[in-house]
Short mmCIF file of N, CA and C in Angstrom, two decimals:
data_model
loop_
_atom_site.label_atom_id
_atom_site.label_comp_id
_atom_site.label_asym_id
_atom_site.label_seq_id
_atom_site.Cartn_x
_atom_site.Cartn_y
_atom_site.Cartn_z
N ASP L 1 -6.14 -72.71 -17.51
CA ASP L 1 -5.34 -73.80 -17.26
C ASP L 1 -4.34 -73.77 -16.23
N GLY L 2 -4.14 -74.76 -15.58
CA GLY L 2 -3.21 -74.81 -14.64
C GLY L 2 -2.30 -76.19 -14.73
N HIS L 3 -1.30 -76.07 -13.86
CA HIS L 3 -0.31 -77.23 -13.95
C HIS L 3 0.19 -77.30 -12.61
N GLY L 4 0.66 -78.36 -12.01
CA GLY L 4 1.21 -78.87 -10.91
C GLY L 4 2.10 -80.00 -11.10
N PHE L 5 3.22 -79.96 -10.39
CA PHE L 5 4.29 -81.00 -10.33
C PHE L 5 4.71 -81.48 -9.26
N CYS L 6 5.06 -82.74 -9.11
CA CYS L 6 5.48 -83.25 -7.96
C CYS L 6 6.41 -84.50 -8.23
N ALA L 7 7.77 -84.20 -7.59
CA ALA L 7 8.83 -85.15 -7.74
C ALA L 7 8.61 -86.16 -6.71
N THR L 8 8.78 -87.45 -6.97
CA THR L 8 8.46 -88.45 -6.11
C THR L 8 9.90 -89.21 -5.80
N LYS L 9 11.13 -88.61 -6.29
CA LYS L 9 12.42 -89.07 -6.37
C LYS L 9 13.31 -88.15 -6.03
N ASP L 10 14.26 -88.32 -5.10
CA ASP L 10 15.41 -87.33 -4.75
C ASP L 10 16.08 -86.99 -6.04
N ASP L 11 16.93 -85.74 -5.89
CA ASP L 11 17.59 -85.37 -6.98
C ASP L 11 16.95 -85.23 -8.33
N THR L 12 15.55 -85.08 -8.46
CA THR L 12 14.95 -84.79 -9.59
C THR L 12 15.10 -83.70 -10.24
N GLU L 13 15.39 -83.80 -11.39
CA GLU L 13 15.52 -82.22 -12.38
C GLU L 13 14.04 -82.21 -13.24
N PHE L 14 13.63 -81.28 -13.28
CA PHE L 14 12.41 -80.78 -13.95
C PHE L 14 12.47 -79.70 -14.94
N LEU L 15 12.19 -79.84 -16.01
CA LEU L 15 11.98 -78.51 -17.16
C LEU L 15 11.03 -78.42 -17.71
N TYR L 16 10.31 -77.29 -18.01
CA TYR L 16 9.34 -77.15 -18.85
C TYR L 16 9.52 -76.09 -19.81
N LYS L 17 8.74 -76.17 -20.96
CA LYS L 17 8.88 -75.03 -21.77
C LYS L 17 7.46 -74.12 -21.94
N ALA L 18 7.51 -72.97 -21.91
CA ALA L 18 6.47 -72.18 -22.15
C ALA L 18 6.16 -71.47 -23.40
N SER L 19 5.16 -71.10 -24.07
CA SER L 19 5.00 -70.51 -25.18
C SER L 19 5.30 -69.14 -25.45
N GLU L 20 5.30 -68.50 -24.23
CA GLU L 20 5.43 -67.07 -24.07
C GLU L 20 6.67 -66.63 -23.12
N PHE L 21 7.31 -65.55 -23.20
CA PHE L 21 8.30 -65.00 -22.09
C PHE L 21 7.40 -64.96 -20.72
N TYR L 22 8.25 -65.12 -19.61
CA TYR L 22 7.73 -64.82 -18.12
C TYR L 22 7.21 -63.54 -18.12
N SER L 23 5.89 -63.42 -17.41
CA SER L 23 5.38 -62.22 -17.14
C SER L 23 4.91 -62.07 -15.78
N PRO L 24 5.58 -61.66 -14.92
CA PRO L 24 5.24 -61.56 -13.48
C PRO L 24 4.08 -60.78 -13.04
N GLU L 25 3.67 -60.23 -13.73
CA GLU L 25 2.51 -59.22 -13.48
C GLU L 25 1.26 -60.01 -13.85
N HIS L 26 1.45 -61.02 -14.78
CA HIS L 26 0.19 -61.99 -15.04
C HIS L 26 0.21 -63.03 -14.33
N GLU L 27 1.09 -63.42 -13.33
CA GLU L 27 1.34 -64.68 -12.74
C GLU L 27 0.10 -64.81 -11.75
N ARG L 28 -0.53 -65.93 -11.78
CA ARG L 28 -1.31 -66.15 -10.60
C ARG L 28 -1.40 -67.61 -10.10
N GLY L 29 -1.81 -68.12 -8.98
CA GLY L 29 -1.87 -69.35 -8.52
C GLY L 29 -2.76 -69.70 -7.81
N ILE L 30 -3.02 -70.96 -7.34
CA ILE L 30 -3.87 -71.42 -6.18
C ILE L 30 -3.22 -72.39 -5.37
N LEU L 31 -3.46 -72.46 -4.33
CA LEU L 31 -2.93 -73.29 -2.98
C LEU L 31 -3.02 -74.77 -3.60
N TRP L 32 -1.58 -75.43 -3.80
CA TRP L 32 -1.49 -76.46 -4.28
C TRP L 32 -2.32 -77.90 -3.31
N ASN L 33 -2.52 -77.38 -2.09
CA ASN L 33 -3.13 -78.44 -1.44
C ASN L 33 -4.78 -78.19 -1.09
N ASP L 34 -5.39 -77.50 -1.80
CA ASP L 34 -6.71 -77.09 -1.63
C ASP L 34 -7.31 -78.28 -1.57
N PRO L 35 -8.19 -78.32 -0.49
CA PRO L 35 -9.14 -79.69 -0.40
C PRO L 35 -10.23 -79.69 -1.44
N ASP L 36 -10.70 -78.67 -1.91
CA ASP L 36 -11.89 -78.53 -3.07
C ASP L 36 -11.26 -79.19 -4.14
N LEU L 37 -9.93 -79.23 -4.47
CA LEU L 37 -9.51 -79.90 -5.65
C LEU L 37 -9.29 -81.41 -5.61
N LYS L 38 -9.43 -81.88 -4.39
CA LYS L 38 -9.33 -83.36 -4.04
C LYS L 38 -8.39 -84.02 -5.05
N ILE L 39 -7.12 -83.47 -4.77
CA ILE L 39 -5.85 -84.01 -5.60
C ILE L 39 -5.15 -84.82 -4.51
N GLU L 40 -4.87 -86.16 -4.86
CA GLU L 40 -4.15 -87.20 -4.00
C GLU L 40 -2.70 -87.11 -4.33
N TRP L 41 -2.04 -85.99 -3.65
CA TRP L 41 -0.64 -85.93 -4.03
C TRP L 41 -0.18 -87.00 -3.43
N PRO L 42 0.94 -87.53 -3.96
CA PRO L 42 1.69 -88.70 -3.43
C PRO L 42 2.94 -88.46 -2.53
N VAL L 43 2.64 -87.34 -1.38
CA VAL L 43 3.60 -86.97 -0.45
C VAL L 43 3.12 -86.78 0.87
N LEU L 44 3.96 -87.04 1.75
CA LEU L 44 3.37 -86.84 3.06
C LEU L 44 3.26 -85.17 3.52
N GLU L 45 2.70 -84.99 4.40
CA GLU L 45 2.68 -83.33 4.75
C GLU L 45 3.91 -82.67 5.18
N CYS L 46 4.97 -83.66 5.76
CA CYS L 46 6.27 -83.03 6.18
C CYS L 46 7.38 -83.50 5.31
N SER L 47 7.07 -83.84 3.86
CA SER L 47 8.15 -84.45 3.05
C SER L 47 8.27 -83.41 1.88
N TYR L 48 7.67 -82.34 1.80
CA TYR L 48 7.89 -81.41 0.72
C TYR L 48 8.38 -79.97 1.02
N THR L 49 8.93 -79.45 0.31
CA THR L 49 9.43 -78.00 0.20
C THR L 49 8.78 -76.97 -0.83
N LEU L 50 8.32 -75.82 -0.21
CA LEU L 50 7.44 -74.88 -1.12
C LEU L 50 8.19 -73.53 -0.77
N SER L 51 8.16 -72.78 -1.87
CA SER L 51 8.46 -71.56 -1.82
C SER L 51 7.33 -70.68 -0.94
N ASP L 52 7.82 -69.44 -0.50
CA ASP L 52 6.89 -68.72 -0.01
C ASP L 52 5.88 -68.01 -0.63
N ARG L 53 6.17 -68.03 -2.00
CA ARG L 53 5.17 -67.46 -2.98
C ARG L 53 3.96 -68.75 -3.03
N ASP L 54 4.37 -69.82 -3.27
CA ASP L 54 3.64 -70.87 -3.17
C ASP L 54 2.72 -71.25 -2.13
N LYS L 55 3.24 -71.07 -0.89
CA LYS L 55 2.56 -71.19 0.29
C LYS L 55 1.48 -70.07 0.49
N GLY L 56 1.63 -68.83 -0.27
CA GLY L 56 0.84 -67.78 -0.15
C GLY L 56 -0.44 -67.53 -0.99
N PHE L 57 -0.56 -68.78 -1.99
CA PHE L 57 -1.51 -68.71 -2.70
C PHE L 57 -2.74 -68.76 -2.18
N PRO L 58 -3.88 -68.60 -2.62
CA PRO L 58 -5.42 -68.62 -2.18
C PRO L 58 -6.07 -70.08 -2.42
N ARG L 59 -6.94 -70.28 -1.83
CA ARG L 59 -7.71 -71.50 -2.40
C ARG L 59 -8.56 -70.96 -3.72
N LEU L 60 -8.84 -71.99 -4.35
CA LEU L 60 -9.55 -71.88 -5.55
C LEU L 60 -10.94 -70.98 -5.28
N LYS L 61 -11.72 -71.22 -4.24
CA LYS L 61 -12.86 -70.50 -4.27
C LYS L 61 -12.61 -69.12 -3.62
N GLU L 62 -11.51 -68.76 -3.27
CA GLU L 62 -10.99 -67.16 -3.05
C GLU L 62 -10.77 -66.61 -4.29
N VAL L 63 -10.30 -67.09 -5.33
CA VAL L 63 -9.93 -66.60 -6.66
C VAL L 63 -11.18 -65.72 -7.25
N GLU L 64 -11.03 -64.49 -7.43
CA GLU L 64 -12.13 -63.68 -8.11
C GLU L 64 -12.33 -64.36 -9.63
N GLY L 65 -13.63 -64.29 -9.95
CA GLY L 65 -14.29 -64.77 -11.03
C GLY L 65 -14.15 -66.40 -11.37
N VAL L 66 -13.86 -67.06 -10.33
CA VAL L 66 -13.93 -68.50 -10.41
C VAL L 66 -15.14 -69.07 -9.68
N LEU L 67 -15.94 -69.80 -10.56
CA LEU L 67 -17.13 -70.46 -10.27
C LEU L 67 -17.14 -71.90 -10.05
N LEU L 68 -17.28 -72.36 -8.60
CA LEU L 68 -17.20 -73.77 -8.68
C LEU L 68 -18.40 -74.72 -8.66
#
């Protein structure tokens, strides 16, 4: 399972609830704008802010054990 969020209004606050405690050693991610995902995000290339962690995630086809 995966999830992604995109706020389209300034000063947006977003909260989500997880069923388990945060476990950094199990955290994984994929590059949010991977062209293979074909997600039409409603943002311009210059209008978003990403953490260094999110910028460094691999594309889906680079993740071990994933078949496209």
